PDB file of C-alpha atoms and ligand atoms in Angstrom:
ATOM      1  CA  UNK A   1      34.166  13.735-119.268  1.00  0.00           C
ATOM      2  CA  UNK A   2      31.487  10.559-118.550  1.00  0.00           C
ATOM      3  CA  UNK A   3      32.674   7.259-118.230  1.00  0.00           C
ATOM      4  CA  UNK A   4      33.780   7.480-122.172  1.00  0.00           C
ATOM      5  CA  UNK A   5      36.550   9.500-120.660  1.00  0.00           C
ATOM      6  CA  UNK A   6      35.321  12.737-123.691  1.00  0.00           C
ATOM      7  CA  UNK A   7      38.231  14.817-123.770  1.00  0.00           C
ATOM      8  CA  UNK A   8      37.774  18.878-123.857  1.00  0.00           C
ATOM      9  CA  UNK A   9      40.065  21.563-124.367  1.00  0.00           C
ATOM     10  CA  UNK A  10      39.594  24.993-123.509  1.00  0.00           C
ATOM     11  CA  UNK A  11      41.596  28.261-123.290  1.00  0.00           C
ATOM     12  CA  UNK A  12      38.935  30.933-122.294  1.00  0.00           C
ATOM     13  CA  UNK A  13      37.405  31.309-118.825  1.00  0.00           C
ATOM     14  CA  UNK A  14      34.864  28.140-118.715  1.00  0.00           C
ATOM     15  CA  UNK A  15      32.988  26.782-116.188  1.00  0.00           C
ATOM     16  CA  UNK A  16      32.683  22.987-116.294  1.00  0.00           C
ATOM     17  CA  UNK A  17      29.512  21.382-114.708  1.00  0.00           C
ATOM     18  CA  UNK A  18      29.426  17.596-113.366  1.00  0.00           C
ATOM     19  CA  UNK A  19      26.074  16.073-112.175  1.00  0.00           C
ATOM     20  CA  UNK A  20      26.512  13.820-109.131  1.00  0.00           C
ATOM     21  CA  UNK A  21      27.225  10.593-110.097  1.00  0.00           C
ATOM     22  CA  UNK A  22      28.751  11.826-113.534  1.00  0.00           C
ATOM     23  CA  UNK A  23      32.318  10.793-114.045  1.00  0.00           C
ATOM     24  CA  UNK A  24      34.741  13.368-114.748  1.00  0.00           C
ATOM     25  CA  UNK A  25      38.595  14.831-114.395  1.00  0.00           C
ATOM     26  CA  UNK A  26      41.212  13.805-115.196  1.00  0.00           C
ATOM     27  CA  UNK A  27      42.402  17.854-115.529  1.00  0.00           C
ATOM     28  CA  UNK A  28      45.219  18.425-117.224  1.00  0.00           C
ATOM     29  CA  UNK A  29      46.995  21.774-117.564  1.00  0.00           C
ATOM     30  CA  UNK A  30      48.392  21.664-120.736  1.00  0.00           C
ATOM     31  CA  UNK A  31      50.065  25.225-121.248  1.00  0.00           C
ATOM     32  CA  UNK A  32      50.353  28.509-118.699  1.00  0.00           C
ATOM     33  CA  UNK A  33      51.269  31.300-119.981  1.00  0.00           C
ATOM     34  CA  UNK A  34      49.974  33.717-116.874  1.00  0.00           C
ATOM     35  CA  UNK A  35      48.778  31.661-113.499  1.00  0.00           C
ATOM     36  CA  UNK A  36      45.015  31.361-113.364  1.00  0.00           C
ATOM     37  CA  UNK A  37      42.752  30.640-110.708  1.00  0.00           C
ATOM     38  CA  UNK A  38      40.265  27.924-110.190  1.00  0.00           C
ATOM     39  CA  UNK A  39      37.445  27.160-107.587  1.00  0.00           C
ATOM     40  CA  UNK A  40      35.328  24.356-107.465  1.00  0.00           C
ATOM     41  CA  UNK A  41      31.806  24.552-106.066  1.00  0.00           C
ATOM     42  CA  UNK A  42      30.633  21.410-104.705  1.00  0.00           C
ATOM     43  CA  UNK A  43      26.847  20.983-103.688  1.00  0.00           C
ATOM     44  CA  UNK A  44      27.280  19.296-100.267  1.00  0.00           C
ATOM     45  CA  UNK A  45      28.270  19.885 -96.920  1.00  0.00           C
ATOM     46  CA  UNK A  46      31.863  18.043 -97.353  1.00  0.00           C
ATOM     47  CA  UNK A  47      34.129  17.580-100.208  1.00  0.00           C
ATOM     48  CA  UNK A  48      33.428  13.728-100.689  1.00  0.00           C
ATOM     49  CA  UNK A  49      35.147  12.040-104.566  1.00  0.00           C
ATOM     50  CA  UNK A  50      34.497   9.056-104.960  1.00  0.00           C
ATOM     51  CA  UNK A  51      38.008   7.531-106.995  1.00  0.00           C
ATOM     52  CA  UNK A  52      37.312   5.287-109.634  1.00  0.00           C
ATOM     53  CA  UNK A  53      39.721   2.539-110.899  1.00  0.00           C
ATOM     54  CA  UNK A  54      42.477   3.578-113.417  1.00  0.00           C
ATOM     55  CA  UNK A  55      42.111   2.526-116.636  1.00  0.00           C
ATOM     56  CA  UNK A  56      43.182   3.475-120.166  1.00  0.00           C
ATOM     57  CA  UNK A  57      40.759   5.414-121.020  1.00  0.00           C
ATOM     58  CA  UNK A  58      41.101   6.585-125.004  1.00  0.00           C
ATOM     59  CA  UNK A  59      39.095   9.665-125.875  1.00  0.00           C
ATOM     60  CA  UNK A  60      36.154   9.078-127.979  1.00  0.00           C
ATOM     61  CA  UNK A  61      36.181  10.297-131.347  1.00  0.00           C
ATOM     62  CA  UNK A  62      32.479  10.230-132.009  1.00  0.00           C
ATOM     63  CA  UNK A  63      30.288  13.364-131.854  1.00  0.00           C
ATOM     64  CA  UNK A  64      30.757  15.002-128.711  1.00  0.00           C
ATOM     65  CA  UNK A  65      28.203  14.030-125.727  1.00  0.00           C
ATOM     66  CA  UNK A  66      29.139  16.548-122.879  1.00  0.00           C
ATOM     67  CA  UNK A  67      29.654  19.344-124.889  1.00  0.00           C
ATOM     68  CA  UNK A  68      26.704  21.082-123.207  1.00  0.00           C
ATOM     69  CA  UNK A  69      28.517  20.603-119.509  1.00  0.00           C
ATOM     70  CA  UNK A  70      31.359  22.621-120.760  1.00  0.00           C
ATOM     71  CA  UNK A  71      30.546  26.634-120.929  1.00  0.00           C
ATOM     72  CA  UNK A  72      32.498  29.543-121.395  1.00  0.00           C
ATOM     73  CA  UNK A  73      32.313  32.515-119.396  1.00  0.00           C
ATOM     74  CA  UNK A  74      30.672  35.223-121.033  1.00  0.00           C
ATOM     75  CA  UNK A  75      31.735  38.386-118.923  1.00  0.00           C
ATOM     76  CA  UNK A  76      29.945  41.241-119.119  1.00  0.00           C
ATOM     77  CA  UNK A  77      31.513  45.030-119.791  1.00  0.00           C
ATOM     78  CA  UNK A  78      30.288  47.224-116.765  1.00  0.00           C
ATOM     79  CA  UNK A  79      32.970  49.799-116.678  1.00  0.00           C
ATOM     80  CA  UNK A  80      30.470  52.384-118.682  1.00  0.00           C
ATOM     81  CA  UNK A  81      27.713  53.159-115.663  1.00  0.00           C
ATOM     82  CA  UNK A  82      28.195  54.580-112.862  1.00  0.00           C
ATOM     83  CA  UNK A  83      28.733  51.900-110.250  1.00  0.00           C
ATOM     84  CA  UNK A  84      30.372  52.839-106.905  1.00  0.00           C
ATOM     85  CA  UNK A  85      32.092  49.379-105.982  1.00  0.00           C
ATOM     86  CA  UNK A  86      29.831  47.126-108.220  1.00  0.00           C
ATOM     87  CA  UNK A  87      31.825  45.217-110.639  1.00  0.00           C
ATOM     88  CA  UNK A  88      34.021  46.109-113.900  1.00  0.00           C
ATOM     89  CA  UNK A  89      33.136  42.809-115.565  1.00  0.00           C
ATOM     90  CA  UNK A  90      30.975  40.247-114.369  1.00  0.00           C
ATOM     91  CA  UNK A  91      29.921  36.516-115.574  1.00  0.00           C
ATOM     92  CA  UNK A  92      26.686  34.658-114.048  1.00  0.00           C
ATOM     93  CA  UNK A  93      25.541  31.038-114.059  1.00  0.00           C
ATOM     94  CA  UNK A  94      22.608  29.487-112.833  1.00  0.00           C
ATOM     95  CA  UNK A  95      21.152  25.959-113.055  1.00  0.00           C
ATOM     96  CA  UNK A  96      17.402  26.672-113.999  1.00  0.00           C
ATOM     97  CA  UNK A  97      18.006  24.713-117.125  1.00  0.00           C
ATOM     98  CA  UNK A  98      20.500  21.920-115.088  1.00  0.00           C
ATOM     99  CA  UNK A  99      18.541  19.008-113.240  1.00  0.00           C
ATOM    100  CA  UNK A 100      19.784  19.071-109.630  1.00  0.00           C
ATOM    101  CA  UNK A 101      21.701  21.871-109.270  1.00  0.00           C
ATOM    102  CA  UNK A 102      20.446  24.317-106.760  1.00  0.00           C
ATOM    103  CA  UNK A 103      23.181  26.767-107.438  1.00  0.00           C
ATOM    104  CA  UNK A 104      23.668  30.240-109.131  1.00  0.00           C
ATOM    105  CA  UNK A 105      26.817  32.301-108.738  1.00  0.00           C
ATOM    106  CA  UNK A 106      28.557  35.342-110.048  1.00  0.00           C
ATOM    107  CA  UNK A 107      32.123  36.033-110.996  1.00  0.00           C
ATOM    108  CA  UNK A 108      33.286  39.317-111.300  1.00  0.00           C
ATOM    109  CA  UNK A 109      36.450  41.334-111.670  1.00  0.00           C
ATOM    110  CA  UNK A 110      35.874  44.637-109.140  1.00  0.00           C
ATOM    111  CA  UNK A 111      38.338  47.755-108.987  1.00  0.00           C
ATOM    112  CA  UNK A 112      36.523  50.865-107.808  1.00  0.00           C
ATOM    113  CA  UNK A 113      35.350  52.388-104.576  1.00  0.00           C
ATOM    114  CA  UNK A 114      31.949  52.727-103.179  1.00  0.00           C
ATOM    115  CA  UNK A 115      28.833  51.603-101.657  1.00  0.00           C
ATOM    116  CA  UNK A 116      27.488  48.570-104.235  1.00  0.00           C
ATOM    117  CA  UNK A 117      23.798  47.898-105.642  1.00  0.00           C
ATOM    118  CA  UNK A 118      22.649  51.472-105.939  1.00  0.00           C
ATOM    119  CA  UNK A 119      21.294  52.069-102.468  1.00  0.00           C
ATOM    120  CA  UNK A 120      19.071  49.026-102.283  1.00  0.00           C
ATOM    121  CA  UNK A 121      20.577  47.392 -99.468  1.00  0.00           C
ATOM    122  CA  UNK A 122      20.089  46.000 -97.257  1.00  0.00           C
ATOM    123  CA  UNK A 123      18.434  42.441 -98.406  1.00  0.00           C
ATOM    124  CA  UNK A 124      17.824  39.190 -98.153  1.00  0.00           C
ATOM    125  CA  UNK A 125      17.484  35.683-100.158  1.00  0.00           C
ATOM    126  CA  UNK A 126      15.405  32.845 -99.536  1.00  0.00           C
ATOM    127  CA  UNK A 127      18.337  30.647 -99.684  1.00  0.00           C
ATOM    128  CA  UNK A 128      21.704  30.291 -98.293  1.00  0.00           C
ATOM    129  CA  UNK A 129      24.647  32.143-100.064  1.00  0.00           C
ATOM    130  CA  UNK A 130      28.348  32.827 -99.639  1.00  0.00           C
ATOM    131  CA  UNK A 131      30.337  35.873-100.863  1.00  0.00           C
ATOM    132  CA  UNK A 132      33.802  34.802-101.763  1.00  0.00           C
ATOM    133  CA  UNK A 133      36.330  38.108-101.934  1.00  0.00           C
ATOM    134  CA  UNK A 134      39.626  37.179-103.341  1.00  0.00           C
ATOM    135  CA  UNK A 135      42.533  39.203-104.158  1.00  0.00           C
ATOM    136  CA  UNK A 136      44.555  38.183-107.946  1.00  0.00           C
ATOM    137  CA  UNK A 137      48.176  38.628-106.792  1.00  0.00           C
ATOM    138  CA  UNK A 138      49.257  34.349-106.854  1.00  0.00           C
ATOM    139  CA  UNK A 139      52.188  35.285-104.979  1.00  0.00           C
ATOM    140  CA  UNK A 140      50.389  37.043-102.284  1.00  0.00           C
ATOM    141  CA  UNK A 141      47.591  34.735-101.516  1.00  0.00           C
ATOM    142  CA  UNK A 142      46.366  36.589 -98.422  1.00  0.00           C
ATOM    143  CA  UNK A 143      46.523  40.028-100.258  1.00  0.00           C
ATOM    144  CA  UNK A 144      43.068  40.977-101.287  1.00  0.00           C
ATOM    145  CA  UNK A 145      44.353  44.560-102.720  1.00  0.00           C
ATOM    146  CA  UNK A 146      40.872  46.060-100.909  1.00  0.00           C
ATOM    147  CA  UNK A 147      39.399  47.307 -97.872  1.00  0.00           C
ATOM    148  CA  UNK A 148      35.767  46.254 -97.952  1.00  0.00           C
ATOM    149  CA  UNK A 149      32.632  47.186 -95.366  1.00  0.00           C
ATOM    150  CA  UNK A 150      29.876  45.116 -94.895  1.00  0.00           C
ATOM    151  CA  UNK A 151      26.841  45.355 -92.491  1.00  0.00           C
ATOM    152  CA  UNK A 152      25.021  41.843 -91.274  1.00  0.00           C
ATOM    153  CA  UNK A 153      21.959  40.947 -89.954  1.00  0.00           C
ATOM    154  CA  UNK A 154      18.943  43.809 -88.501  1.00  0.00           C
ATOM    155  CA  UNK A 155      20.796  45.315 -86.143  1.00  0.00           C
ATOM    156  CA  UNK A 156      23.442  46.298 -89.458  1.00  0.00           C
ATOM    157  CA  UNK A 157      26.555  45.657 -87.422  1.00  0.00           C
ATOM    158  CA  UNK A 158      29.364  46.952 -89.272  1.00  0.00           C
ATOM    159  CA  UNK A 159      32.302  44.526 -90.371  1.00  0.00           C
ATOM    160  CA  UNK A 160      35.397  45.792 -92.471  1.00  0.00           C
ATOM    161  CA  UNK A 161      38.193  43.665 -93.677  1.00  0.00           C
ATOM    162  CA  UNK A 162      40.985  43.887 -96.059  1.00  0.00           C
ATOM    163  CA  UNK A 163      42.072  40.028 -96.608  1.00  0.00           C
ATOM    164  CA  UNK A 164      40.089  37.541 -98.753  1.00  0.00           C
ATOM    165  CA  UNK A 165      37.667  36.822 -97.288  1.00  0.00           C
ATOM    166  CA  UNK A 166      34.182  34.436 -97.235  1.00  0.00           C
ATOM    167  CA  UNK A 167      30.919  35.951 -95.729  1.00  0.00           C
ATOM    168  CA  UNK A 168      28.165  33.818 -94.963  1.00  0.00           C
ATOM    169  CA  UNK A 169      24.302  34.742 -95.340  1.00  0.00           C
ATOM    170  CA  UNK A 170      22.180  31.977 -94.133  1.00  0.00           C
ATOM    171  CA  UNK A 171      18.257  32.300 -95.530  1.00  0.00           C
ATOM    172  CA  UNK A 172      16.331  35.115 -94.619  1.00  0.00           C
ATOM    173  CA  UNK A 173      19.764  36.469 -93.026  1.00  0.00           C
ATOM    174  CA  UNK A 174      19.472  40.542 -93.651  1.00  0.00           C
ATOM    175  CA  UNK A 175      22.776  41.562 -95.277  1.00  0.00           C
ATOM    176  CA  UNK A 176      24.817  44.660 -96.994  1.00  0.00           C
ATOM    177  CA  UNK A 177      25.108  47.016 -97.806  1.00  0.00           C
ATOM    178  CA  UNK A 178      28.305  46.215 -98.992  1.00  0.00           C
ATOM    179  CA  UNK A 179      31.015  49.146 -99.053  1.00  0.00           C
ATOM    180  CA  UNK A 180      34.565  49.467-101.126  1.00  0.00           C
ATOM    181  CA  UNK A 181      36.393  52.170 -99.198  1.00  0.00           C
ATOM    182  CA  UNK A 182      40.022  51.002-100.833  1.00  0.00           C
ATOM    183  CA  UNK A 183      41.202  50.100-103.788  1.00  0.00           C
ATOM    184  CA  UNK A 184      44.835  48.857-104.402  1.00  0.00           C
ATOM    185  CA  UNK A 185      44.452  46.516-106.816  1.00  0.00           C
ATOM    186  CA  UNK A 186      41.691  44.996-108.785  1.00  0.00           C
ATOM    187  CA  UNK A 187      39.867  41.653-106.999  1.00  0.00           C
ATOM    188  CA  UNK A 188      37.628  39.212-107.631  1.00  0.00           C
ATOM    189  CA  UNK A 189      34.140  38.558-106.199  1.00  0.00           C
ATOM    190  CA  UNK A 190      31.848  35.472-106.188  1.00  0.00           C
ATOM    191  CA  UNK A 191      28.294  35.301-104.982  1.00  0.00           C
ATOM    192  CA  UNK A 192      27.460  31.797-104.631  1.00  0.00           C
ATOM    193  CA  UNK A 193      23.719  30.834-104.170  1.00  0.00           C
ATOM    194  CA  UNK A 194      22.082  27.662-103.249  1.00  0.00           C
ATOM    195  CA  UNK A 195      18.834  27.930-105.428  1.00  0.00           C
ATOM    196  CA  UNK A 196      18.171  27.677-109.226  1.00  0.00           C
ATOM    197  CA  UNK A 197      17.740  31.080-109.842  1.00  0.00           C
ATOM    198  CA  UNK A 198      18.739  34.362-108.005  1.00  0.00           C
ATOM    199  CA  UNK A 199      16.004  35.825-105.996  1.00  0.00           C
ATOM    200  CA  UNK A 200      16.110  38.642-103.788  1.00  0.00           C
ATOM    201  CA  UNK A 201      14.167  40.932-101.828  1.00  0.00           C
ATOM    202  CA  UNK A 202      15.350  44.605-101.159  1.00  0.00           C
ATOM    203  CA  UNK A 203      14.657  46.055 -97.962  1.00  0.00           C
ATOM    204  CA  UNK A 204      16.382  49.243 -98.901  1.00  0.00           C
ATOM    205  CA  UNK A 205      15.034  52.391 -99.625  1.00  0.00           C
ATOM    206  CA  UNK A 206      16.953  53.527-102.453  1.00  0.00           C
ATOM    207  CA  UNK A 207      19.265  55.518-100.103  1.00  0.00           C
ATOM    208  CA  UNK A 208      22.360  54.526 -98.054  1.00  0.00           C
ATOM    209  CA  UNK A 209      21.926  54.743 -94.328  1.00  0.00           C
ATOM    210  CA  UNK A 210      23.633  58.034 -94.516  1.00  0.00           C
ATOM    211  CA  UNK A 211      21.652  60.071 -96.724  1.00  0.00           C
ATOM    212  CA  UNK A 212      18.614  59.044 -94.759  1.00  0.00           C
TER     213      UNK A 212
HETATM  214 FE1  FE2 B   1      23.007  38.604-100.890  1.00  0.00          FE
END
């Protein structure tokens, strides 16, 4: 980490932040004992490193500098309330206390069935999001272990897929409610948000479409 080349080590779910401009990587995987996943959220329209020049860099030994860019995921226990297809464990970030990053996401581990957030749905943020579904079998990439309905925009067109999948919800796009109707296998979900904090404005009534 930084142009002192800091080195970290970590062995718990973490989420590593790097300002723009802020050098950082190299990544090395020093031990697997299970395959893991990884996704990296970059804050612009294109995926655009700039490489720097390879040099020895030897780790500092001083007191650490970007320990504070290096979190671990704190994931909470939701398996005790009653949930329909909300999550089993879920860990949030947001960057209200990070200069320049616009960004707040979830990460969640999901494995029941159900209509999600209680009957709320459907709603709508004043920023842009995506909502990453992806399945936790590495040797089945395309398997998402789930069959999952979703309605988009006003008019609550109906969408069901069973493949990871990413949906997109420009601002002030009405979306969800979101629906589990399989389960094979536990998967993962990811909100992503581009704003500091999440916001969001229910339009629902506190019933599902079908109990109105
Ligand atoms: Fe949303």
């Amino acid at each position: 980490m930084g142009p002192e080349g800091e080195k970290h080590i970590f062995n718990t779910p973490t989420i590593i932040t790097a300002p723009a401009g802020f050098p950082h990587t190299p990544l090395v995987t020093k031990k697997v004992s299970k395959p893991f996943g990884f996704l990296a959220i970059n804050l612009d329209t294109e995926y655009k490193p700039t490489n720097l020049p390879k040099k020895d860099q030897k780790p500092t030994t001083a007191d650490e500098k970007y320990g504070n860019l290096i979190k671990k995921m704190e994931f909470r226990d939701l398996t005790k309330r009653p949930m329909g297809g909300n999550a089993d464990y879920m860990a949030a970030w947001n960057g209200k206390n990070m200069d320049g990053f616009k960004l707040n996401f979830t990460f969640a581990f999901h494995g029941d069935t159900g209509p999600w957030h209680g009957g709320k749905d459907p709603h709508v943020h004043i920023n842009d999001e995506a909502l990453l579904f992806v399945g936790m079998d590495p040797k089945r990439p395309d398997y998402l272990g789930a069959e999952i309905e979703v309605r988009m925009g006003k008019e609550q067109e109906v969408h069901i897929f069973d493949y990871p999948a990413v949906i997109i919800a420009p601002a002030g796009f009405v979306h969800c409610p979101l629906i589990t109707r399989k389960v094979e296998t536990p998967y993962i979900f990811s909100a992503i948000c581009l704003n500091t904090e999440h916001q969001t404005t229910w339009l629902g009534t506190g019933k599902f479409p079908w109990e109105q």
